[in-house]
mmCIF file of C-alpha atoms in Angstrom:
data_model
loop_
_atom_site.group_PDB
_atom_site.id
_atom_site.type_symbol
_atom_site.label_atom_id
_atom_site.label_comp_id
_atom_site.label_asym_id
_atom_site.label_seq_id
_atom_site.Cartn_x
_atom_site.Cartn_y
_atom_site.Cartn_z
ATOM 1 C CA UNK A 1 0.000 0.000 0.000
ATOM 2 C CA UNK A 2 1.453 3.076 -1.201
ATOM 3 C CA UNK A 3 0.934 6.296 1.100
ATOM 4 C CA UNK A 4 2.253 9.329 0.866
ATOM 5 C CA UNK A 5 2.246 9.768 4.483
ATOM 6 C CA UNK A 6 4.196 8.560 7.173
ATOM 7 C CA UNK A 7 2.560 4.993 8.946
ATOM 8 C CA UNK A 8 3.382 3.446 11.583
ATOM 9 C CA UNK A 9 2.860 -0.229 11.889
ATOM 10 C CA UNK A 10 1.157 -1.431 15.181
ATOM 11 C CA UNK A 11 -0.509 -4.563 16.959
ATOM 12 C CA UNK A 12 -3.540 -4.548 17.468
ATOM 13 C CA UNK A 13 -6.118 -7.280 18.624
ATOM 14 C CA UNK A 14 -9.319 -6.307 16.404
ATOM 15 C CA UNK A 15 -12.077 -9.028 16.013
ATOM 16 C CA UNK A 16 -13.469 -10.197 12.920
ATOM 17 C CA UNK A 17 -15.898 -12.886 11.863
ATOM 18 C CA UNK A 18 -14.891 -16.086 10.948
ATOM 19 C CA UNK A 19 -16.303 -16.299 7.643
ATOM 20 C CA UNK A 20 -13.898 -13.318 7.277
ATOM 21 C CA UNK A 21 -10.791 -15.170 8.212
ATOM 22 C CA UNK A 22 -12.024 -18.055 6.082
ATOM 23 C CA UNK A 23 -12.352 -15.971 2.969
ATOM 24 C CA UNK A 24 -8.428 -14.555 3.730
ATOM 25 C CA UNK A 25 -7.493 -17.721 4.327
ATOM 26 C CA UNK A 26 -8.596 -19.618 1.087
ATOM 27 C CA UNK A 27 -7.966 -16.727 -1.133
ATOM 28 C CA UNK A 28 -4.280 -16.285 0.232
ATOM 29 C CA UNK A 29 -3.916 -19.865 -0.972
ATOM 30 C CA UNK A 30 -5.588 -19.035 -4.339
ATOM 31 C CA UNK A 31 -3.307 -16.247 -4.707
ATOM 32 C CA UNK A 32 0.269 -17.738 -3.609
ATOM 33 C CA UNK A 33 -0.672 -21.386 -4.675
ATOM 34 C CA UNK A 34 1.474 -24.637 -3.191
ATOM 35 C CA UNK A 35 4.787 -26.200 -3.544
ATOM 36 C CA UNK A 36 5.342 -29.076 -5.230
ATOM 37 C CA UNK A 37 4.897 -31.092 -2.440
ATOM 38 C CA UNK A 38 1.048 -29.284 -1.846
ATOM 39 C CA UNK A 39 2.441 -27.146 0.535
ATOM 40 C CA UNK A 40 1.216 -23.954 0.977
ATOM 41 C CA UNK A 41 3.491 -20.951 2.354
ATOM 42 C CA UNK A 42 1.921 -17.536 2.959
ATOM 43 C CA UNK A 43 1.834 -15.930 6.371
ATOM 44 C CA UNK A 44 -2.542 -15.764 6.604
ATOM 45 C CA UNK A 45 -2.051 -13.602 9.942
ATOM 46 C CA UNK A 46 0.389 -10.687 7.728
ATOM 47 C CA UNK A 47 -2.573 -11.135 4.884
ATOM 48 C CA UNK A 48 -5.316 -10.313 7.636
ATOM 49 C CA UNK A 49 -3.009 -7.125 8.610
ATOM 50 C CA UNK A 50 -2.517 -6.301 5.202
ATOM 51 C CA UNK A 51 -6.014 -6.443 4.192
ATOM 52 C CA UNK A 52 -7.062 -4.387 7.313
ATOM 53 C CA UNK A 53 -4.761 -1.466 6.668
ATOM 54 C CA UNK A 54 -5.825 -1.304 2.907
ATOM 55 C CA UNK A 55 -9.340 -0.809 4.256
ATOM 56 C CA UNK A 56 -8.508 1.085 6.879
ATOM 57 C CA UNK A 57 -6.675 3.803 4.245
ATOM 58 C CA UNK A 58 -9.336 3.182 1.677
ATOM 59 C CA UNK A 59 -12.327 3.938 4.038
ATOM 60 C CA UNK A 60 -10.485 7.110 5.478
ATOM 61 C CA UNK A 61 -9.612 5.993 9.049
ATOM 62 C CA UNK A 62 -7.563 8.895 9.733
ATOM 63 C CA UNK A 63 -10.675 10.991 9.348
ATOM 64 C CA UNK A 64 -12.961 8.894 11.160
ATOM 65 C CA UNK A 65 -10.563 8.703 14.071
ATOM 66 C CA UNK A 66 -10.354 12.524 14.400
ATOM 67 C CA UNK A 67 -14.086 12.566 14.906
ATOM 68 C CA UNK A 68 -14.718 11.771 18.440
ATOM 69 C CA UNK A 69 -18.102 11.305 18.390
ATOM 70 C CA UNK A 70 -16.621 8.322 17.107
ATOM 71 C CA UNK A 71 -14.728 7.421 20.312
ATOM 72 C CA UNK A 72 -16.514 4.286 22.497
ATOM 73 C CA UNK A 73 -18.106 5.276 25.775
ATOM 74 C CA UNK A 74 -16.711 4.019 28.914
#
């Protein structure tokens, strides 16, 4: 993901459905494909991070996260 502004990488726990994972999962493995031996070797947990900081910057996070009427009550 290409941004012209400076990121930080952080980890976060975030929760997600399964179905969700699933879909990463399998389409990781569509994507990168197997090894000779049926192998398959793509790191699903750095897809899930990937995918959630494309939507994130997609979506417009950094605006959303200014708002804080968007902030949780305690």
């Amino acid at each position: 993901m290409e941004d012209p502004r400076p990121t930080l990488i952080i980890h976060a726990r975030v929760e997600i459905s399964a179905q969700a994972l699933e879909a990463i999962v399998e389409n990781a493995k569509k994507i990168e494909g197997c090894d000779e031996r049926g192998r398959y070797h793509v790191d699903t947990a750095d897809k899930v991070g990937e995918m959630i900081s494309r939507f994130l910057f997609e979506k417009d996070f950094e605006s959303y996260a200014q708002n804080i009427q968007n902030f949780p009550r305690t």
